Amino acid sequence: QVQLVESGGGLVQSGGSLRLSCAASGSIFSRNVMGWYRQAPGKQRELVASITSGGNTNYALSVNGRFTISSDNAKNTVYLQMNSLKPEDTAVYYCNVKFGTFAYWGQGTQVTVSS
């Protein structure tokens, strides 16, 4: 069983920064992809950023240049540094890990950006 525990969400003013963390525990295959998704009210869940166990990263166009994903493989932890936040970044952010045919989700953490 895999568990993902997110932290770091909150309320921030436009232009501010937040750092999200996601700690994974349980049986996780060493070759995996960890990522952050978000879901705003009335919208579909979308990929924000992902990172492979080899360090390759991928970003949504809307956050490229503002957000940075990183990981500590030894701790099975993934981070999302969010800078220059905009009101449209407001959403519930979910951590995700995929390996083989398995995918696991965290419980989500709210990020609210005020204008």
PDB file of C-alpha atoms in Angstrom:
ATOM      1  CA  GLN A   1       0.000   0.000   0.000  1.00  0.00           C
ATOM      2  CA  VAL A   2       1.271   3.460  -0.942  1.00  0.00           C
ATOM      3  CA  GLN A   3       0.376   6.624   0.926  1.00  0.00           C
ATOM      4  CA  LEU A   4       1.008  10.196  -0.190  1.00  0.00           C
ATOM      5  CA  VAL A   5       0.887  13.023   2.316  1.00  0.00           C
ATOM      6  CA  GLU A   6       0.854  16.578   0.994  1.00  0.00           C
ATOM      7  CA  SER A   7       1.620  19.765   2.859  1.00  0.00           C
ATOM      8  CA  GLY A   8       2.338  23.405   2.193  1.00  0.00           C
ATOM      9  CA  GLY A   9      -0.870  24.762   0.745  1.00  0.00           C
ATOM     10  CA  GLY A  10      -2.502  27.940   1.949  1.00  0.00           C
ATOM     11  CA  LEU A  11      -3.572  31.464   1.127  1.00  0.00           C
ATOM     12  CA  VAL A  12      -1.174  33.833  -0.605  1.00  0.00           C
ATOM     13  CA  GLN A  13      -1.436  37.144  -2.395  1.00  0.00           C
ATOM     14  CA  SER A  14      -0.944  37.447  -6.113  1.00  0.00           C
ATOM     15  CA  GLY A  15       2.772  37.489  -6.913  1.00  0.00           C
ATOM     16  CA  GLY A  16       3.629  35.485  -3.830  1.00  0.00           C
ATOM     17  CA  SER A  17       5.199  32.069  -3.424  1.00  0.00           C
ATOM     18  CA  LEU A  18       4.352  28.720  -1.859  1.00  0.00           C
ATOM     19  CA  ARG A  19       6.159  25.419  -1.631  1.00  0.00           C
ATOM     20  CA  LEU A  20       4.246  22.161  -1.662  1.00  0.00           C
ATOM     21  CA  SER A  21       5.690  18.899  -0.371  1.00  0.00           C
ATOM     22  CA  CYS A  22       4.529  15.340  -0.874  1.00  0.00           C
ATOM     23  CA  ALA A  23       5.989  12.459   1.082  1.00  0.00           C
ATOM     24  CA  ALA A  24       5.358   8.972  -0.245  1.00  0.00           C
ATOM     25  CA  SER A  25       5.517   5.869   1.898  1.00  0.00           C
ATOM     26  CA  GLY A  26       5.010   2.189   1.204  1.00  0.00           C
ATOM     27  CA  SER A  27       6.205  -0.069  -1.589  1.00  0.00           C
ATOM     28  CA  ILE A  28       7.229   2.218  -4.413  1.00  0.00           C
ATOM     29  CA  PHE A  29       9.128   0.944  -7.399  1.00  0.00           C
ATOM     30  CA  SER A  30      12.409   2.745  -7.861  1.00  0.00           C
ATOM     31  CA  ARG A  31      11.548   3.709 -11.439  1.00  0.00           C
ATOM     32  CA  ASN A  32       8.545   5.986 -11.106  1.00  0.00           C
ATOM     33  CA  VAL A  33       7.014   9.288 -12.078  1.00  0.00           C
ATOM     34  CA  MET A  34       5.870  11.701  -9.404  1.00  0.00           C
ATOM     35  CA  GLY A  35       3.793  14.708 -10.200  1.00  0.00           C
ATOM     36  CA  TRP A  36       1.457  17.452  -9.154  1.00  0.00           C
ATOM     37  CA  TYR A  37      -2.023  17.924 -10.567  1.00  0.00           C
ATOM     38  CA  ARG A  38      -4.584  20.559  -9.749  1.00  0.00           C
ATOM     39  CA  GLN A  39      -8.324  20.906  -9.960  1.00  0.00           C
ATOM     40  CA  ALA A  40     -10.144  24.207  -9.823  1.00  0.00           C
ATOM     41  CA  PRO A  41     -13.890  24.401  -9.119  1.00  0.00           C
ATOM     42  CA  GLY A  42     -15.871  23.359 -12.162  1.00  0.00           C
ATOM     43  CA  LYS A  43     -12.777  22.303 -14.081  1.00  0.00           C
ATOM     44  CA  GLN A  44     -11.090  19.022 -14.858  1.00  0.00           C
ATOM     45  CA  ARG A  45      -8.010  17.888 -13.020  1.00  0.00           C
ATOM     46  CA  GLU A  46      -4.906  18.879 -14.969  1.00  0.00           C
ATOM     47  CA  LEU A  47      -1.226  18.077 -14.836  1.00  0.00           C
ATOM     48  CA  VAL A  48       0.903  20.863 -13.397  1.00  0.00           C
ATOM     49  CA  ALA A  49       4.342  19.257 -13.376  1.00  0.00           C
ATOM     50  CA  SER A  50       5.963  15.852 -13.223  1.00  0.00           C
ATOM     51  CA  ILE A  51       9.405  14.422 -12.580  1.00  0.00           C
ATOM     52  CA  THR A  52      10.776  10.973 -13.310  1.00  0.00           C
ATOM     53  CA  SER A  53      13.032   9.075 -10.950  1.00  0.00           C
ATOM     54  CA  GLY A  54      15.774   9.901 -13.446  1.00  0.00           C
ATOM     55  CA  GLY A  55      15.183  13.617 -13.021  1.00  0.00           C
ATOM     56  CA  ASN A  56      13.362  14.460 -16.248  1.00  0.00           C
ATOM     57  CA  THR A  57      10.744  17.150 -15.747  1.00  0.00           C
ATOM     58  CA  ASN A  58       7.615  18.220 -17.564  1.00  0.00           C
ATOM     59  CA  TYR A  59       5.508  21.351 -16.997  1.00  0.00           C
ATOM     60  CA  ALA A  60       2.166  22.659 -18.079  1.00  0.00           C
ATOM     61  CA  LEU A  61       2.551  25.707 -20.310  1.00  0.00           C
ATOM     62  CA  SER A  62       0.601  27.828 -17.850  1.00  0.00           C
ATOM     63  CA  VAL A  63       3.182  27.336 -15.091  1.00  0.00           C
ATOM     64  CA  ASN A  64       6.394  26.983 -17.083  1.00  0.00           C
ATOM     65  CA  GLY A  65       8.967  29.447 -15.789  1.00  0.00           C
ATOM     66  CA  ARG A  66       7.074  30.066 -12.546  1.00  0.00           C
ATOM     67  CA  PHE A  67       6.894  26.622 -10.928  1.00  0.00           C
ATOM     68  CA  THR A  68       9.732  24.203 -10.270  1.00  0.00           C
ATOM     69  CA  ILE A  69       9.323  20.534  -9.429  1.00  0.00           C
ATOM     70  CA  SER A  70      12.064  18.638  -7.621  1.00  0.00           C
ATOM     71  CA  SER A  71      12.444  15.412  -5.737  1.00  0.00           C
ATOM     72  CA  ASP A  72      14.484  13.661  -3.119  1.00  0.00           C
ATOM     73  CA  ASN A  73      14.514  10.027  -4.213  1.00  0.00           C
ATOM     74  CA  ALA A  74      16.064   8.849  -0.960  1.00  0.00           C
ATOM     75  CA  LYS A  75      13.098  10.295   0.925  1.00  0.00           C
ATOM     76  CA  ASN A  76      10.478   9.522  -1.751  1.00  0.00           C
ATOM     77  CA  THR A  77       9.479  13.151  -1.533  1.00  0.00           C
ATOM     78  CA  VAL A  78       8.501  15.526  -4.297  1.00  0.00           C
ATOM     79  CA  TYR A  79       8.314  19.302  -4.034  1.00  0.00           C
ATOM     80  CA  LEU A  80       6.627  22.027  -6.036  1.00  0.00           C
ATOM     81  CA  GLN A  81       8.049  25.519  -5.675  1.00  0.00           C
ATOM     82  CA  MET A  82       5.452  27.981  -6.915  1.00  0.00           C
ATOM     83  CA  ASN A  83       6.531  31.551  -7.601  1.00  0.00           C
ATOM     84  CA  SER A  84       4.746  34.531  -9.122  1.00  0.00           C
ATOM     85  CA  LEU A  85       1.424  33.004  -8.211  1.00  0.00           C
ATOM     86  CA  LYS A  86      -1.701  34.219  -9.963  1.00  0.00           C
ATOM     87  CA  PRO A  87      -5.361  34.040  -8.953  1.00  0.00           C
ATOM     88  CA  GLU A  88      -5.890  31.488 -11.727  1.00  0.00           C
ATOM     89  CA  ASP A  89      -3.512  29.146  -9.898  1.00  0.00           C
ATOM     90  CA  THR A  90      -6.160  28.751  -7.210  1.00  0.00           C
ATOM     91  CA  ALA A  91      -7.074  25.066  -6.985  1.00  0.00           C
ATOM     92  CA  VAL A  92      -6.745  21.911  -4.957  1.00  0.00           C
ATOM     93  CA  TYR A  93      -3.322  20.481  -5.703  1.00  0.00           C
ATOM     94  CA  TYR A  94      -2.886  16.710  -5.711  1.00  0.00           C
ATOM     95  CA  CYS A  95       0.278  14.675  -5.530  1.00  0.00           C
ATOM     96  CA  ASN A  96       0.514  11.590  -7.733  1.00  0.00           C
ATOM     97  CA  VAL A  97       2.946   8.702  -8.150  1.00  0.00           C
ATOM     98  CA  LYS A  98       2.930   6.221 -11.018  1.00  0.00           C
ATOM     99  CA  PHE A  99       4.931   3.058 -11.552  1.00  0.00           C
ATOM    100  CA  GLY A 100       4.076   0.099 -13.736  1.00  0.00           C
ATOM    101  CA  THR A 101       0.302  -0.102 -13.933  1.00  0.00           C
ATOM    102  CA  PHE A 102      -0.193   1.539 -10.549  1.00  0.00           C
ATOM    103  CA  ALA A 103      -1.118   5.117  -9.740  1.00  0.00           C
ATOM    104  CA  TYR A 104      -1.713   6.653  -6.328  1.00  0.00           C
ATOM    105  CA  TRP A 105      -3.088  10.022  -5.247  1.00  0.00           C
ATOM    106  CA  GLY A 106      -2.729  12.197  -2.202  1.00  0.00           C
ATOM    107  CA  GLN A 107      -5.675  13.767  -0.427  1.00  0.00           C
ATOM    108  CA  GLY A 108      -5.064  17.207  -1.923  1.00  0.00           C
ATOM    109  CA  THR A 109      -4.039  20.552  -0.495  1.00  0.00           C
ATOM    110  CA  GLN A 110      -5.815  23.840  -1.159  1.00  0.00           C
ATOM    111  CA  VAL A 111      -3.914  26.718  -2.733  1.00  0.00           C
ATOM    112  CA  THR A 112      -5.724  30.031  -2.849  1.00  0.00           C
ATOM    113  CA  VAL A 113      -4.229  33.097  -4.516  1.00  0.00           C
ATOM    114  CA  SER A 114      -5.933  36.390  -3.783  1.00  0.00           C
ATOM    115  CA  SER A 115      -5.829  39.303  -6.201  1.00  0.00           C
TER     116      SER A 115
END
